[in-house]
Structures are given as C-alpha cells and as structure tokens.
Short mmCIF file of C-alpha atoms and ligand atoms in Angstrom, two decimals:
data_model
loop_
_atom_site.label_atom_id
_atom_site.label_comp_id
_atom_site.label_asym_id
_atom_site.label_seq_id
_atom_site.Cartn_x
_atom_site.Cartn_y
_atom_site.Cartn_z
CA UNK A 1 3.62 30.61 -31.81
CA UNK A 2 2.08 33.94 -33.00
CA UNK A 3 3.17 36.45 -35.48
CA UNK A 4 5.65 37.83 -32.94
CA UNK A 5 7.46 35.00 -32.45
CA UNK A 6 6.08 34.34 -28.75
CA UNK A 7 4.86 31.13 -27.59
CA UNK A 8 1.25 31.04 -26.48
CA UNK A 9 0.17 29.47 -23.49
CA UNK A 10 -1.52 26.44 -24.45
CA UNK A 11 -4.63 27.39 -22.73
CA UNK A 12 -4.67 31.05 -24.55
CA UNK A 13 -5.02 28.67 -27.30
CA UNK A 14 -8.06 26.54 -26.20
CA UNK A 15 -9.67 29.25 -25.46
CA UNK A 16 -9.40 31.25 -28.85
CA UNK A 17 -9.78 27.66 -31.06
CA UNK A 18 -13.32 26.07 -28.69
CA UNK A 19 -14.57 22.66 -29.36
CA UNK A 20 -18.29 21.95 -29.18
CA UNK A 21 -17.22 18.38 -27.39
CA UNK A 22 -15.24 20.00 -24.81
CA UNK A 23 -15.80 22.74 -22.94
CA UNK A 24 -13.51 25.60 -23.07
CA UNK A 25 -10.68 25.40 -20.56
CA UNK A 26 -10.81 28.29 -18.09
CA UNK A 27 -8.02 30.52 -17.63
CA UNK A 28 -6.22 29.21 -14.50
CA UNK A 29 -6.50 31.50 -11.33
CA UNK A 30 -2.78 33.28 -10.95
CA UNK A 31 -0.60 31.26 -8.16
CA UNK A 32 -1.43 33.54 -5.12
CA UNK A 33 -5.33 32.91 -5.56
CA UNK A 34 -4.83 29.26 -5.97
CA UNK A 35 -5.38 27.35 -2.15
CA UNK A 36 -2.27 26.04 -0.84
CA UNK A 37 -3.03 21.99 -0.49
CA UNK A 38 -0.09 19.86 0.81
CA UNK A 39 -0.44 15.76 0.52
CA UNK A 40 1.85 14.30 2.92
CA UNK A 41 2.54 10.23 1.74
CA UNK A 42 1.92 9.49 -1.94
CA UNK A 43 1.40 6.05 -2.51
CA UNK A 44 -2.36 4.55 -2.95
CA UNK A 45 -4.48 6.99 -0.99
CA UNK A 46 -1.98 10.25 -0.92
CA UNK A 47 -1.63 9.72 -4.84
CA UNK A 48 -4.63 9.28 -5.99
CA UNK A 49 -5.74 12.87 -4.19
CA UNK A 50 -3.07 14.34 -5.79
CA UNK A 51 -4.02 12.66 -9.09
CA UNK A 52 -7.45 14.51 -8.99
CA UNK A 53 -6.80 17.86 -7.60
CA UNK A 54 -6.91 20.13 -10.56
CA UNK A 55 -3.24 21.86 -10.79
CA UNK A 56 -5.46 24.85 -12.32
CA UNK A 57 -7.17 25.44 -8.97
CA UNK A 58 -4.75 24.40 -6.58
CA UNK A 59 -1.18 24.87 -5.64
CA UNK A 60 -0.09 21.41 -4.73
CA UNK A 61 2.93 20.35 -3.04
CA UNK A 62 3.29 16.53 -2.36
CA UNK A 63 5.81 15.11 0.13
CA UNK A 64 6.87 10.96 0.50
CA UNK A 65 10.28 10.14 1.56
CA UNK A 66 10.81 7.34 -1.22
CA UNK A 67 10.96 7.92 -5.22
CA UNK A 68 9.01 5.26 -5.69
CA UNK A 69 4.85 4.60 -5.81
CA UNK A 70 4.94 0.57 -4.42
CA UNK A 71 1.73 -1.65 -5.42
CA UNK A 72 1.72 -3.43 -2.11
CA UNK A 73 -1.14 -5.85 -2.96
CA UNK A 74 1.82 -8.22 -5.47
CA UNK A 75 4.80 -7.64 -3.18
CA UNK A 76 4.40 -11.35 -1.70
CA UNK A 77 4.57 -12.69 -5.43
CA UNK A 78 8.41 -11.09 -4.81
CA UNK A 79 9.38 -13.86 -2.72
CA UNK A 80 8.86 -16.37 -5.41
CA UNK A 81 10.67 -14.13 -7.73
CA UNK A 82 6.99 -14.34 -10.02
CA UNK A 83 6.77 -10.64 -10.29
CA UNK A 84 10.30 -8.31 -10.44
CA UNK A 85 10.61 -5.56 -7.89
CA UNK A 86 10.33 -3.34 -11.49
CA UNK A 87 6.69 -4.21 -11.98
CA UNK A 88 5.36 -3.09 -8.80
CA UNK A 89 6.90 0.54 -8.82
CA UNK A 90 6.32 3.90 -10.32
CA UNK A 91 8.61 6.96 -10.20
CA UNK A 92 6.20 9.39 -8.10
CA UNK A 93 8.04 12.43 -9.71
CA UNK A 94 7.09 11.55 -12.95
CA UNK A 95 3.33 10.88 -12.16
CA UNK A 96 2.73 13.87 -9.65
CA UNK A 97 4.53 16.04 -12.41
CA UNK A 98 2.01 14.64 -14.92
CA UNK A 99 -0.91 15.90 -12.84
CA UNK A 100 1.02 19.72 -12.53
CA UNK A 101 2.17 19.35 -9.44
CA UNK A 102 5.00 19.71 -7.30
CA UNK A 103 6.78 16.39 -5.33
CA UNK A 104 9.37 16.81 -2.71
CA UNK A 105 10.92 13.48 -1.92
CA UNK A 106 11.51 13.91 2.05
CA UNK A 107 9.47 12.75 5.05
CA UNK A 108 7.32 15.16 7.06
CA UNK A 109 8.31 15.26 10.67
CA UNK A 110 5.77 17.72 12.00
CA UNK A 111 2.58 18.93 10.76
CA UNK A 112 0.65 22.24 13.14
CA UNK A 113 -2.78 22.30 11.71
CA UNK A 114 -3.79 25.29 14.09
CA UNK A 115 -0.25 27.09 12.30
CA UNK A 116 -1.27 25.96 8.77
CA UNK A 117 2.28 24.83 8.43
CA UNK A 118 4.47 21.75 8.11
CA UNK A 119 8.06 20.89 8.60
CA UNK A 120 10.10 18.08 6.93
CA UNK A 121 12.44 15.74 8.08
CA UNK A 122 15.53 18.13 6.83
CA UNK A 123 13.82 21.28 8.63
CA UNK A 124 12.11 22.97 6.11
CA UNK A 125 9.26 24.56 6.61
CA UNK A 126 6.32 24.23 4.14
CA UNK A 127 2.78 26.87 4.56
CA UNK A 128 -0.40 25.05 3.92
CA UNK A 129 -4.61 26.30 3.67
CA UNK A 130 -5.32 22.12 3.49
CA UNK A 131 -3.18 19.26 3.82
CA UNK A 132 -4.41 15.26 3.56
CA UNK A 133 -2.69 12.98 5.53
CA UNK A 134 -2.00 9.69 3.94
CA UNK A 135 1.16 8.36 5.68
CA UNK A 136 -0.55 4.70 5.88
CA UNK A 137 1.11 2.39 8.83
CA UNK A 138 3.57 1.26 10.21
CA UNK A 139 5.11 -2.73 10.79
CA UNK A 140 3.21 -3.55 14.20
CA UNK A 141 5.57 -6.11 16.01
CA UNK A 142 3.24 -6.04 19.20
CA UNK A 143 5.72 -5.49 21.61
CA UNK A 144 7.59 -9.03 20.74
CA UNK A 145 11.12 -8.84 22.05
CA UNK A 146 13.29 -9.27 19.12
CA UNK A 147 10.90 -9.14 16.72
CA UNK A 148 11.99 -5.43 15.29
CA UNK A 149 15.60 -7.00 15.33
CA UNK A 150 15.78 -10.92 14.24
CA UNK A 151 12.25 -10.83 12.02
CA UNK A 152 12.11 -9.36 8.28
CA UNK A 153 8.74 -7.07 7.78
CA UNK A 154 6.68 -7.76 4.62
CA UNK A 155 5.38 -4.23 4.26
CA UNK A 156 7.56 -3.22 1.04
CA UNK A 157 9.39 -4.08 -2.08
CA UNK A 158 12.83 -3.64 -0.53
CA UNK A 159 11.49 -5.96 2.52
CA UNK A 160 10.27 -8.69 0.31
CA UNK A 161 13.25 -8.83 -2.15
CA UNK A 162 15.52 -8.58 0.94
CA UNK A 163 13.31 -12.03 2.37
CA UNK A 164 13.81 -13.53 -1.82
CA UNK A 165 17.34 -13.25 -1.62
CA UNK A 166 17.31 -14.69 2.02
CA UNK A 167 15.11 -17.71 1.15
CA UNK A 168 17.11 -18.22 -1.84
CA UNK A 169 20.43 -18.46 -0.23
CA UNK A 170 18.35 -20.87 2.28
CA UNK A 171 17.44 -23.13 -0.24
CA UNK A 172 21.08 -23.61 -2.18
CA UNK A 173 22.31 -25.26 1.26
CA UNK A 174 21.71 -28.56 1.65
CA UNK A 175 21.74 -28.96 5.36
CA UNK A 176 17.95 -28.65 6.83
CA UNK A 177 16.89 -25.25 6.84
CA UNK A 178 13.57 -23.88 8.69
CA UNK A 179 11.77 -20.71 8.02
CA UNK A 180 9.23 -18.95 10.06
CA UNK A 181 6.25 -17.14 9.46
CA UNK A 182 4.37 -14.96 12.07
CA UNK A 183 1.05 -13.61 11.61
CA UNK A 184 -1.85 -16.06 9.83
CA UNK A 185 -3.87 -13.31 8.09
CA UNK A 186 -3.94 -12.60 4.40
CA UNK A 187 -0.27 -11.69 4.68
CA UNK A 188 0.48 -14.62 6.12
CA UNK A 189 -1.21 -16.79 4.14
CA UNK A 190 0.42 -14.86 0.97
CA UNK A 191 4.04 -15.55 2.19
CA UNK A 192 3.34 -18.89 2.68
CA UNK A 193 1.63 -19.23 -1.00
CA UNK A 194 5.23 -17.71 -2.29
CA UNK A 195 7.27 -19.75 -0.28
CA UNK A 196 5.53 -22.86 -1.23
CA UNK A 197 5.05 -22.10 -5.19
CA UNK A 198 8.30 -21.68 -5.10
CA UNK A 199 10.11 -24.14 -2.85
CA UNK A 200 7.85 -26.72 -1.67
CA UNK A 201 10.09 -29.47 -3.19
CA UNK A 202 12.88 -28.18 -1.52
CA UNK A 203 12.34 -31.04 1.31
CA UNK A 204 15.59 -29.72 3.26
CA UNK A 205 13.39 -26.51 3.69
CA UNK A 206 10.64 -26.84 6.27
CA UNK A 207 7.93 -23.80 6.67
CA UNK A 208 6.45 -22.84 10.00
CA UNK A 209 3.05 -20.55 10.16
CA UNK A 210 2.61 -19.40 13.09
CA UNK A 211 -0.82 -17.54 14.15
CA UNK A 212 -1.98 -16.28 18.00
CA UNK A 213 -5.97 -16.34 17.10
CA UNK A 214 -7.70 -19.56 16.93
CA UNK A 215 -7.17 -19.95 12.86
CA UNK A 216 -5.71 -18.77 9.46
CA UNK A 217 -7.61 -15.38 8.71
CA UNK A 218 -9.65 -15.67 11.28
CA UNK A 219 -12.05 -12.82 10.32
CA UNK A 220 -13.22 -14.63 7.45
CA UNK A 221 -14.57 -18.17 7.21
CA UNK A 222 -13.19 -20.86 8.57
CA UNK A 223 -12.71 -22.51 4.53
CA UNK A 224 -9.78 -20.77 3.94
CA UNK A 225 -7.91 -22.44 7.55
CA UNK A 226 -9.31 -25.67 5.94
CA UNK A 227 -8.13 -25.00 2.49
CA UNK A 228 -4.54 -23.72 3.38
CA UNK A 229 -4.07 -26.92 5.43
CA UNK A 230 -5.52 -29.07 2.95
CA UNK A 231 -2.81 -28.08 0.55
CA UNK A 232 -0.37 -28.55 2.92
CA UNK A 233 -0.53 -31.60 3.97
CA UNK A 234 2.42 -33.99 2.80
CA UNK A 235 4.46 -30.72 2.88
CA UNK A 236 7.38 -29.63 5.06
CA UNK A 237 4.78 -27.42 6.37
CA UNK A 238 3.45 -27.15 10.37
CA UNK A 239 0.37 -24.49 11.27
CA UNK A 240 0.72 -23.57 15.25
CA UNK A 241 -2.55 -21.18 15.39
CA UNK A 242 -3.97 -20.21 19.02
CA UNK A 243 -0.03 -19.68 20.17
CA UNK A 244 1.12 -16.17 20.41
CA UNK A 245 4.97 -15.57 20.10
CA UNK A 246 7.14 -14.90 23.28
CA UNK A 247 9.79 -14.09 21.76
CA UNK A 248 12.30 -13.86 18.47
CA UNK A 249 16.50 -14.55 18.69
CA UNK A 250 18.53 -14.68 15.92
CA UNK A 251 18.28 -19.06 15.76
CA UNK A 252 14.90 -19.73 16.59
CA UNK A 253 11.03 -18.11 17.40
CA UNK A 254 9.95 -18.68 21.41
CA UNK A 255 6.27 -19.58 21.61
CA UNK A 256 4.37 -18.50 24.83
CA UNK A 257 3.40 -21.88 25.44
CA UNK A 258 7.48 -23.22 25.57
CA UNK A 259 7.84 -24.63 22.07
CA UNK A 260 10.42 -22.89 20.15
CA UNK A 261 11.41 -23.07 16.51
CA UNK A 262 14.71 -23.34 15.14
CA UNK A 263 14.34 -20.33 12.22
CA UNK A 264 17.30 -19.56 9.70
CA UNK A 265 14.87 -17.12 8.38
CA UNK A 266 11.79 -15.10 10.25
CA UNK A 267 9.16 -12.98 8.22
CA UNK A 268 7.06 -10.93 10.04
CA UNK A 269 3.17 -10.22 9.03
CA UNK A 270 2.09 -8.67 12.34
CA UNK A 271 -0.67 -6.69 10.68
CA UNK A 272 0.08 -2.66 10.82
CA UNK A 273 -0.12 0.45 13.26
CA UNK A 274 -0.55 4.10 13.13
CA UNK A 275 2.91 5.77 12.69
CA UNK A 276 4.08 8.30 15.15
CA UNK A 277 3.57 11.45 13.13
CA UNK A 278 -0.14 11.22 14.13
CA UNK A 279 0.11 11.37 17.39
CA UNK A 280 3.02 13.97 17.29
CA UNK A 281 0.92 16.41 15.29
CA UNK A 282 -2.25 15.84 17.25
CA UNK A 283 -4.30 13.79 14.79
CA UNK A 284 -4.11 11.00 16.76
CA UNK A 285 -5.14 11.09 20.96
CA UNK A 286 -2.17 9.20 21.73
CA UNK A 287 0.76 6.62 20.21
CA UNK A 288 -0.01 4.19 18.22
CA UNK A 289 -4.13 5.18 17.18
CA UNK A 290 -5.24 5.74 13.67
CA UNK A 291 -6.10 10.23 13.37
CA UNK A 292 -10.06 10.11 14.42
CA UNK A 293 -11.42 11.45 10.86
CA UNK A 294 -15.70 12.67 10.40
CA UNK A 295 -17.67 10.64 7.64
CA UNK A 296 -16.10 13.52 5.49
CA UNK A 297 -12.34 11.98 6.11
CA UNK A 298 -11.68 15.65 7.96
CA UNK A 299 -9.97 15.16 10.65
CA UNK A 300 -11.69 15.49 14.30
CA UNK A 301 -9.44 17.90 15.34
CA UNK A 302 -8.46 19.93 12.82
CA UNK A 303 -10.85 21.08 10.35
CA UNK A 304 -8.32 22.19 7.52
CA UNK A 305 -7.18 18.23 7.47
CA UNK A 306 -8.11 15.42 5.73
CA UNK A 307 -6.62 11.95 6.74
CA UNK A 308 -7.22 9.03 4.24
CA UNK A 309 -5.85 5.22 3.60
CA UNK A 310 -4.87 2.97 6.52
CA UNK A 311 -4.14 6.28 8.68
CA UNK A 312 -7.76 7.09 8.90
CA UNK A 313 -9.48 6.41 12.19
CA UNK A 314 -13.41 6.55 10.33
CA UNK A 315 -16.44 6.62 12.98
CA UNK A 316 -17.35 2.75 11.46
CA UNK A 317 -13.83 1.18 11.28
CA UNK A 318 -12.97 -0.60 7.63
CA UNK A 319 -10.82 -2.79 6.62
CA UNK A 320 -6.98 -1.47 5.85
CA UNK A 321 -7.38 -2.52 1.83
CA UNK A 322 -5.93 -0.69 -1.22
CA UNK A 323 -9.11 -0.01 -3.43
CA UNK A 324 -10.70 2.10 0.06
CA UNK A 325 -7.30 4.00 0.12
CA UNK A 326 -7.74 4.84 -3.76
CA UNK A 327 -11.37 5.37 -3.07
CA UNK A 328 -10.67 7.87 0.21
CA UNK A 329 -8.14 10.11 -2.24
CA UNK A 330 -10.90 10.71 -4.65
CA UNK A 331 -13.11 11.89 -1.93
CA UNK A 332 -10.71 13.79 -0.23
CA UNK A 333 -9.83 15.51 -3.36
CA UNK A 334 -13.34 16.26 -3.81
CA UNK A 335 -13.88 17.37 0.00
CA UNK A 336 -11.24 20.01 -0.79
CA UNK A 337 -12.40 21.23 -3.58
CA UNK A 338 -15.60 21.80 -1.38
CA UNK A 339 -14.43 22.92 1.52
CA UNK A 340 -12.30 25.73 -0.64
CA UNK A 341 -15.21 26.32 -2.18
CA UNK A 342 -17.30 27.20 0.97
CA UNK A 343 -19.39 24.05 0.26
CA UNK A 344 -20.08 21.72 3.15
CA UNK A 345 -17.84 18.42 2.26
CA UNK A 346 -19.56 14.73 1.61
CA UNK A 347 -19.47 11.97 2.92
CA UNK A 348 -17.31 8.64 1.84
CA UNK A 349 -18.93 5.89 0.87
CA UNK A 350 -16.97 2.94 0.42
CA UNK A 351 -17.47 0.33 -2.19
CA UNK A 352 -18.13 -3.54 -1.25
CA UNK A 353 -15.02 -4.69 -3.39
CA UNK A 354 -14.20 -8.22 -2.52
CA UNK A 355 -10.29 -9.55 -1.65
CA UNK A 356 -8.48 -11.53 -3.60
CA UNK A 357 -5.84 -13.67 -1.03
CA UNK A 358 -3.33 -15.82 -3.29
CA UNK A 359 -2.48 -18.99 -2.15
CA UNK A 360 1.20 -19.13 -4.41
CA UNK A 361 -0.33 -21.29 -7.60
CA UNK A 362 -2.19 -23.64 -5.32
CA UNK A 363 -5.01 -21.52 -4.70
CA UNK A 364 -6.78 -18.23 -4.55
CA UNK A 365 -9.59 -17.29 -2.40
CA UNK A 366 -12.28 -14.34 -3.05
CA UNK A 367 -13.17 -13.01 0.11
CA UNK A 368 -16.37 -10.84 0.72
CA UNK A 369 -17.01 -10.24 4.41
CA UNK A 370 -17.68 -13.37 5.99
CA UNK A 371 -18.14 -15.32 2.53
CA UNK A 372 -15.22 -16.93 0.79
CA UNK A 373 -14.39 -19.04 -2.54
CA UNK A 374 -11.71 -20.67 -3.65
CA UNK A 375 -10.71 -21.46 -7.19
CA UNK A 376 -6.96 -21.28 -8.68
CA UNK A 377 -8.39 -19.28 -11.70
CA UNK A 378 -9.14 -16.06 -9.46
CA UNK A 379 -5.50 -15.53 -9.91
CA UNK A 380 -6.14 -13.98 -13.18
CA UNK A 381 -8.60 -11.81 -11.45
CA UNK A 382 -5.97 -10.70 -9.08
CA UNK A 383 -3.57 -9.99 -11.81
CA UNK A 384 -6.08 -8.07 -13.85
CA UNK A 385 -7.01 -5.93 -11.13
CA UNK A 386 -3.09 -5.39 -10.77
CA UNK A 387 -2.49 -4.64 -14.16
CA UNK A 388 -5.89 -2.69 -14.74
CA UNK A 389 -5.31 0.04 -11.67
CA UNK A 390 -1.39 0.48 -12.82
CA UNK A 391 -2.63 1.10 -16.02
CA UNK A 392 -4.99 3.66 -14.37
CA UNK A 393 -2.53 5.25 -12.10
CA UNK A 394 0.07 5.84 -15.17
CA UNK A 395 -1.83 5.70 -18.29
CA UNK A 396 0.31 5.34 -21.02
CA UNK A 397 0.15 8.15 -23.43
CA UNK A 398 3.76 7.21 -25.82
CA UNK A 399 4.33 4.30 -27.79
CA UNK A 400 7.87 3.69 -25.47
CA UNK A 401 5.62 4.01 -22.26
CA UNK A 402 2.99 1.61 -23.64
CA UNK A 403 6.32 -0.63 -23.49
CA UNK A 404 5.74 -1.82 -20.01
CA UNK A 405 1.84 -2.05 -19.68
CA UNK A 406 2.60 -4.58 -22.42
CA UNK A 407 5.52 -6.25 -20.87
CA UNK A 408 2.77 -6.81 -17.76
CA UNK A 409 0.10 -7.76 -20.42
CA UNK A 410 2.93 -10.40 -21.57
CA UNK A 411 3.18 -11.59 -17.97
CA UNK A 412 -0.26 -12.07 -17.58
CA UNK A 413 -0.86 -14.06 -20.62
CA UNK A 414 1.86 -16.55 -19.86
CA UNK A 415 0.44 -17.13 -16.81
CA UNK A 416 -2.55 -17.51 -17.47
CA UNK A 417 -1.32 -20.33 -19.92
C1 FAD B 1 1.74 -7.59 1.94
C2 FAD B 1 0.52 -6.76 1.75
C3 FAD B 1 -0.52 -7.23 0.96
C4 FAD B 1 -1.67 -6.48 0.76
N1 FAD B 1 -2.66 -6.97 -0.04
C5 FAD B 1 -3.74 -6.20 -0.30
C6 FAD B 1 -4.74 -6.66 -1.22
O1 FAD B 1 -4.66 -7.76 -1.77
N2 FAD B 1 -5.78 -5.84 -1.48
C7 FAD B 1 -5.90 -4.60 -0.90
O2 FAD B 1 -6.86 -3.88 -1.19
N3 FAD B 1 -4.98 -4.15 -0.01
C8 FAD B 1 -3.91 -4.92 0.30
N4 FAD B 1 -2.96 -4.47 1.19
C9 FAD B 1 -3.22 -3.24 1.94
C10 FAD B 1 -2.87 -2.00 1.14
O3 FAD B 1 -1.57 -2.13 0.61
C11 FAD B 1 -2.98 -0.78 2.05
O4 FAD B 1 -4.29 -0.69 2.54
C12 FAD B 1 -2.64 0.48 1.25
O5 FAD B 1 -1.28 0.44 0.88
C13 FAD B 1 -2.93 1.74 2.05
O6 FAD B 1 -2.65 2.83 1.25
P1 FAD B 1 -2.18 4.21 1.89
O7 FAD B 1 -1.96 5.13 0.76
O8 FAD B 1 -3.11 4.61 2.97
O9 FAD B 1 -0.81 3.89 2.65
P2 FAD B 1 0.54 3.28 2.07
O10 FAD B 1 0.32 2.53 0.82
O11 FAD B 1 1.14 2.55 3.23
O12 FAD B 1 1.40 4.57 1.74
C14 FAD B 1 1.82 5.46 2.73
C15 FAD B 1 2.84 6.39 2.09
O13 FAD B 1 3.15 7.42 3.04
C16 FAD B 1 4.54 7.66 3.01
N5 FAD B 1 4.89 8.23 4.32
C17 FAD B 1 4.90 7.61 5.52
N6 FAD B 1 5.29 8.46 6.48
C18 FAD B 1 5.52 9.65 5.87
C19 FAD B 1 5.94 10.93 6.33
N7 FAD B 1 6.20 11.16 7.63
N8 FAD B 1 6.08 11.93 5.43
C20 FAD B 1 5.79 11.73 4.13
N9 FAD B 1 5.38 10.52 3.63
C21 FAD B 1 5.25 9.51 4.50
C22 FAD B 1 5.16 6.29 2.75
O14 FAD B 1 6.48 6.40 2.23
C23 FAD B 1 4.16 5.69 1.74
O15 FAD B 1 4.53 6.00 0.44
C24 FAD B 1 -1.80 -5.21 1.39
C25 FAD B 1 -0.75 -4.72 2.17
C26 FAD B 1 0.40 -5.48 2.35
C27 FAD B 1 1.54 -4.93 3.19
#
C-alpha cells in the first residue's frame, strides 16, 4: 500500500524493489495487445500448454467439459479399490486460475479456424488469434454390436469406479460369476492385474481376456503374453487371443469364431479414436482420423492451430502415452509464443520414456519399444512417476495443500512395504 492508501500492483512493486537473482518482471502488455489463445481440452496435453503460456503475454481462455484434471495412467488401480477416485483428480479451476488464466467448464462443439472463432456446446461464441486442440480420444468399440451398450469403457475415473462397484457386487454373490475383458493391450492387461490383485481367490469369479491379434500387447515382445499367462495359470483365468468379438448382449460376449461367454460383467479396452469435433471443424479429412499436425504440432490445415496429445495426427505416428501429451503442451506453448512472435515455430521432439504396464501386485513390466522387463519392484517406479508429475502439475505452495502430496507419499511408502 502507498502513502495514499492505494494498493500497488504487485508488479509496480517488483519493478521499483529489483533483485540481482531475478530479473525484473516486465510490465504486462494491457489486455487488448495480449494474443487471444484458446485451449480446448485440459487434461495432460491441453493443461500443460496452458500451464506454460505466460498470463502476462497472453489472454487465455481454457475450455473442458469436466471440473476435474483425471491422471489416466492409475485409473485401472480403481478397480482394485488400491488408489481412491480422490487421488487421481485435480480441480482444473483451481490450477488454470493458478497460472492467470481463465477456465470455462463446457465442451466445444465447433471450432472455424478460417473465422478465428469457436462455439461451445451451450452456443456461445468465443474469438480466438490461436487455439490448441487437445480433446484426446474417444472409446473405440470398432463397430461391435452392443459393445457401446452392454460393455463398460475404461477411459475414466467415473468408468472405472462404475466397473469397482460392479465387480464388487459380483464378488459378494456366491453363485459363479464370469467377467469379461476385451482388448489385450496395456489396458487390458491392467484390468486384468486389478481384477486379479484383488479377487483372484474369489474362485466363484472366473476372468476372461479376450484379444483379436495373435497375443497380449502384441506390439511389444512376446515376454509379457508369456509372463501374464504364467501368472495365471491355476487361476479362474482363460486368454482367447487371435479371436475378434462378434458381438456383446447383456448375458454373454459372441466370439467370431462361435464361442460365446457367459459375462455378468464386460469391460471394454478397445484402444481409442479421434472424436468427432475434428472432423466437424476440418482438422481431421474425415470421421474418425487423428487432425494431420506439421513436425511443429500446427495443424495441416489451419495455420493459427495447434493440435497436441492423442488428437495429433504427427507425420511419424507415436504412441498415444501421457508423458508425449505433457511433452506436446510444452511445445505448443512454445510454438505460440513463436508464432505470435513472428518467429518460425520448432519442431517436437519426443523423449524415449519407457512404459510402465502393471500387472495388479503380480508383476510390472518396463516396456521400451520392442524391449521389455519384468520385475514386481517397477511398481514403485510407476507410483513415483505418479506421484512425482502430480506433484509437478499442482505444486504445493501451503502447508494444508502439502496435505495431500503427503497423504500420496503415505500411500507410496506402505506399499512399498
Ligand atoms: C486406462 C489407461 C491407461 C493408460 N496408461 C498410460 C500409461 O501408463 N502411461 C502413459 O504415458 N499413458 C497412458 N495412457 C494414455 C494417456 O492417458 C493418454 O495418452 C493421455 O491422457 C492423452 O492426453 P491428452 O491430453 O491428449 O488427452 P486426454 O487426457 O484424453 O484429455 C482430453 C481432454 O479433452 C477434453 N475434451 C474432449 N472433448 C472436448 C471438447 N469438445 N471440448 C472441450 N474439451 C474436450 C476431455 O474432457 C479431456 O479432459 C493410458 C490411458 C488409459 C485410458
């Protein structure tokens, strides 16, 4: 406050007091000057752009229809009921606040590059100089009839809680129950790791996996197929792999080649597909196909877009993975900056980050490319990188919100004992 009584703006007040360690902050720009950036989904890739876009510089508006940030890479430790649907979310108002900007909880229906405009799902109308696309994908059910209807997705919290309760309910009765899982990939796998850590001496409950390529994961070595049946053997477990699904009912899941399974329960890990907002705004060629983005994550079509995360068709197609999604909003973010700048944009270069596929608490494989190794103790590696990005997305700066980094730190330890 000066001697007038008025409160100073607190960068008025860096710049009269500088620091030799830190450079003075400059005055920002007024509102009109600042470019008009909209971020359109705000979970891993969408966040992290909005996270590094300086409020300063740019007038940010960031839309996502849910409230909540979801760390997708834990969800399947939901199932067990090893991780609370509380530890994998973050209020997105409260961390796009944090970096000065604005967040408007609704879903975008229609975004005209060419207009510089958006619309949202309630009609309103949103002007934009650059917008990043990060709307991720979309539960692909292939076309299976019955599948949208009779299968649960595993794609977020809400989904996997919903399949907890279900497989909990399941496992009270005690006539023979049988659940079904479709899709063998790291999803897959995951759900079956969950059901089994918890369950598998439930002998009432028998598991099916069901997978239409030749084996489990099949785009990394053939250990893990061998591992995954290795620890299933002597449990009420059967692998059908090379068998794509015909068809889902309410009872039971069709196989093409005539066997069917009796399923009280049917989780779906299909893998994932573009949503229809790309097409509809002409990122995408047609239904269904990721928005065709330049090295640069601009889009092909539309030079004042960026598209990042699992919605980004890139020249050399990569792996759908978290840590690329994170990686593609810092370059976006810094592509912007460029591009507003009249500076030609870089660039991304993703990192060789391994996976890390849980197995429940029988095993846990580290995947890089075609290499693989398996060792229950990586699950402390997956659980570090867990609680090391949350940390990094909301970094505590109070004593009461260091309260639930701890309670995670808590969570680790005991597991790890
Ligand atoms: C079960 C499971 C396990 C996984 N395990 C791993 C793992 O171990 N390691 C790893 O690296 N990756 C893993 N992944 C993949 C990883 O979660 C994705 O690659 C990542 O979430 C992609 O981030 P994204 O920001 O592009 O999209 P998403 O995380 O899907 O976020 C998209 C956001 O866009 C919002 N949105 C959608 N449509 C609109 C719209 N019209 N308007 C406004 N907002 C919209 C959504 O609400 C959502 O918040 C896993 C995924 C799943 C489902």
């Amino acid at each position: 406050m000066n001697s007038s009584g008025v409160v100073l703006p607190v960068y008025t007040a860096v710049r009269s007091c500088p620091d030799d360690d830190m450079p003075a902050r400059p005055t920002p720009a007024p509102p009109a000057a600042r470019p008009r950036v909209v971020i359109v989904g705000a979970n891993f890739a969408g966040l992290r752009a909005a996270q590094r876009l300086a409020a300063a510089a740019f007038d940010v508006t960031v839309f996502d229809p849910s409230a909540n940030f979801e760390w997708l890479p834990n969800i399947h430790e939901l199932v067990s009921g090893a991780k609370r649907p509380a530890d994998l979310r973050l209020p997105r108002r409260r961390l796009v606040a944090r970096a000065g900007h604005r967040f408007v909880r609704e879903a975008v229906a229609s975004i005209e590059a060419r207009r510089g405009r958006l619309t949202t799902a309630r009609g309103r109308v949103h002007a934009f100089d650059f917008c990043i696309v990060a709307v991720g994908g979309c539960n692909e059910t292939h076309g299976v009839p019955g599948a949208d209807r009779y299968a649960l997705p595993f794609k977020s919290v809400d989904q996997c809680e919903a399949i907890r309760r279900r497989l909990a309910a399941l496992a009270r009765s005690r006539d023979p129950r049988s659940v079904v899982i479709v899709g063998g990939g790291f999803e897959g796998v995951e759900a079956l790791g969950e059901v089994l850590r918890r369950y598998r001496s439930r002998r009432h409950l028998s598991v099916h996996l069901v997978e239409a390529g030749p084996r489990l994961m099949a785009n990394a070595a053939a250990k893990i197929d061998a591992a995954v049946r290795r620890h299933c053997a002597g449990l009420s477990v059967s692998i059908h792999t090379g068998v794509p699904v015909a068809r889902v009912t309410a009872a039971a899941v069709q196989l093409r080649d005539g066997l069917r399974l009796r399923s009280d329960l049917t989780i779906w890990t299909g893998g994932v597909v573009a949503p229809p907002l790309l097409a509809a705004s002409r990122l995408a060629p047609r239904a269904r196909q990721w928005a065709p983005v330049e090295p640069t994550l601009r889009s092909q079509r539309h030079p004042n877009v960026f598209v990042i995360g699992d919605a980004a068709g890139l020249p050399r197609p990569l792996a759908k993975q978290a840590f690329h999604a994170l990686e593609m909003g810092e370059c976006a973010a810094r592509n912007v900056a460029r591009a507003a700048a009249g500076r030609a944009p870089l660039a991304y270069r993703p990192s060789r980050t391994p996976l890390l596929v849980a197995f429940g608490d029988l095993d846990t494989f580290l995947v890089a490319g075609r290499a693989v190794v398996a060792n229950p103790a990586f699950a402390a590696g997956k659980e570090a990188v867990y609680q090391l990005t949350m940390a990094q997305i909301d970094p505590p700066t109070t004593a009461q919100a260091l309260r639930p980094l701890a309670a995670r730190a808590a969570g680790l330890a005991r597991r790890l004992r």
